[in-house]
GROMACS .gro file of C-alpha atoms in nm:
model
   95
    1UNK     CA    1  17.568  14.102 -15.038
    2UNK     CA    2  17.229  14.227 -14.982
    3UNK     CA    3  17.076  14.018 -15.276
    4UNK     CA    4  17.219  13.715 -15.157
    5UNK     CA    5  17.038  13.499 -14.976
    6UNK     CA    6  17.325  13.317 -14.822
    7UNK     CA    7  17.437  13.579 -14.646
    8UNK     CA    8  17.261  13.667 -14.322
    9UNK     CA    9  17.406  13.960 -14.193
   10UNK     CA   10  17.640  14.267 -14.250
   11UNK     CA   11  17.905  14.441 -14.081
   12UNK     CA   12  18.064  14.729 -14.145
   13UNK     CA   13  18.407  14.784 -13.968
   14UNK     CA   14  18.458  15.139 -13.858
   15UNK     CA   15  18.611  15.353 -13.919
   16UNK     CA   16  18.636  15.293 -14.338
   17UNK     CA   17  18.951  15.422 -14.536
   18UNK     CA   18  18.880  15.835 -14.603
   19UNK     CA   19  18.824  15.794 -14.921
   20UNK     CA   20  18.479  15.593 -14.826
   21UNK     CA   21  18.202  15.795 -14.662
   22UNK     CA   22  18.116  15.584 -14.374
   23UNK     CA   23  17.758  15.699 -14.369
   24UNK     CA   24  17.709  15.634 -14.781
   25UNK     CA   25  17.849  15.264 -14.718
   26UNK     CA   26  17.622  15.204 -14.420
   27UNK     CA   27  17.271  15.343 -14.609
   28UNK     CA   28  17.379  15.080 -14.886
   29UNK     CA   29  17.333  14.788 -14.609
   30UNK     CA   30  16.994  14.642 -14.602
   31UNK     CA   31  16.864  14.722 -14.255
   32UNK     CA   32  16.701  14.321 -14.239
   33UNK     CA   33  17.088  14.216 -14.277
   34UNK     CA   34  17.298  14.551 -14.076
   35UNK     CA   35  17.407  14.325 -13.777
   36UNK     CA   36  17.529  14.621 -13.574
   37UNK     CA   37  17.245  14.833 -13.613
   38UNK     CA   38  17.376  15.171 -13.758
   39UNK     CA   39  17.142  15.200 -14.027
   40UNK     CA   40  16.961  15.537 -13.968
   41UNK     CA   41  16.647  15.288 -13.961
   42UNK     CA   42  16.826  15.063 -13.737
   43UNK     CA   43  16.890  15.310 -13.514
   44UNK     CA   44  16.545  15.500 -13.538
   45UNK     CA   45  16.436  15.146 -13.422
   46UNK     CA   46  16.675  15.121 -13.132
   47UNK     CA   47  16.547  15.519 -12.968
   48UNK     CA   48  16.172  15.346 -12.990
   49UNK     CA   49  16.321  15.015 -12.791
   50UNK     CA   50  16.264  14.791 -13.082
   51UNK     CA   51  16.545  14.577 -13.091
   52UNK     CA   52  16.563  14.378 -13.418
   53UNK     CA   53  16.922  14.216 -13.348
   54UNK     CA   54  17.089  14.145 -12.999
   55UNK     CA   55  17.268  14.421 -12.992
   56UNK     CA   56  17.538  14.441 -12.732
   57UNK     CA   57  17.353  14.675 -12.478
   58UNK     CA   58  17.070  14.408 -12.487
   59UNK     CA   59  17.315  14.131 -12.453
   60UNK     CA   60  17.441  14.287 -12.144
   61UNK     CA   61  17.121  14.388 -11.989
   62UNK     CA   62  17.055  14.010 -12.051
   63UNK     CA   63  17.373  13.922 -11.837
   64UNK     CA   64  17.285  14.145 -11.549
   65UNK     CA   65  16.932  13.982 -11.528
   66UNK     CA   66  17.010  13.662 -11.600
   67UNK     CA   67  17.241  13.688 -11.198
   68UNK     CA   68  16.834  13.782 -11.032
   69UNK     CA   69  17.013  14.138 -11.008
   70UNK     CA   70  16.670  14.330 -10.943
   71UNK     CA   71  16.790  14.665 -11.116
   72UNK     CA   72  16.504  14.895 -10.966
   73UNK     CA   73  16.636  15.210 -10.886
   74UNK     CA   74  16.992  15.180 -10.943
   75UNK     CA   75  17.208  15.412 -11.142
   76UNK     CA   76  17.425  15.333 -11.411
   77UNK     CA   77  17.739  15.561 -11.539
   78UNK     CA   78  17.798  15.464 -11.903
   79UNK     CA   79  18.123  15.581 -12.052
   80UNK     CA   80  18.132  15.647 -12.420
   81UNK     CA   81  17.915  15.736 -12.683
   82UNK     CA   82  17.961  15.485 -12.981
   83UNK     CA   83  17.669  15.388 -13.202
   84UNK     CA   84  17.731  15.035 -13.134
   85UNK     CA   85  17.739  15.039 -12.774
   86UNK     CA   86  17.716  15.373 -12.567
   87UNK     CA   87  17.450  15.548 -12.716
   88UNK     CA   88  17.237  15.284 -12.712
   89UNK     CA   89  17.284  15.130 -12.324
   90UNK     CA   90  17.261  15.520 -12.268
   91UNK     CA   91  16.950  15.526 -12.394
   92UNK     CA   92  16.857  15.202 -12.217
   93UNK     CA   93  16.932  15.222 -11.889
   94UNK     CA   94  16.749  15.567 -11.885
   95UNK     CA   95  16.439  15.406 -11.976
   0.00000   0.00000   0.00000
């Protein structure tokens, strides 16, 4: 699937059967094509706040301003730490 220039984009559903290392299968994804960012330089990306996809933590700090919500000094309680999602709003509404 990486070769093929057809396909756009990669996901890998977690969590993979046990005989599959989840972390092997998702270093085999081209990063240009790992939709949900968990390639370790998809995610190196992410701590630096370069966002190559929409992830969903961007998609809902696009919601939020997108209402003229003026987020200045508000705090944010973020529950969960998945790679997909809590980690990285985490991340982002600390910064």
């Amino acid at each position: 699937m990486n070769g093929k220039k057809e396909i756009n984009g990669i996901l890998c559903q977690l969590p993979l059967p046990p005989q599959l290392s989840d972390k092997e299968v998702i270093a085999r994804i081209d990063p240009a094509k790992d939709v949900d960012a968990f390639h370790p330089e998809n995610v190196g990306a992410i701590m630096i706040g370069d966002y190559r996809f929409c992830l969903h933590p961007a998609r809902v700090m696009e919601l939020i301003h997108s209402t003229g919500t003026d987020l200045t000094g508000k705090r944010a309680v973020v529950l969960g730490r998945s790679n997909i999602v809590g980690k990285p709003m985490g991340y982002a509404a600390a910064a």
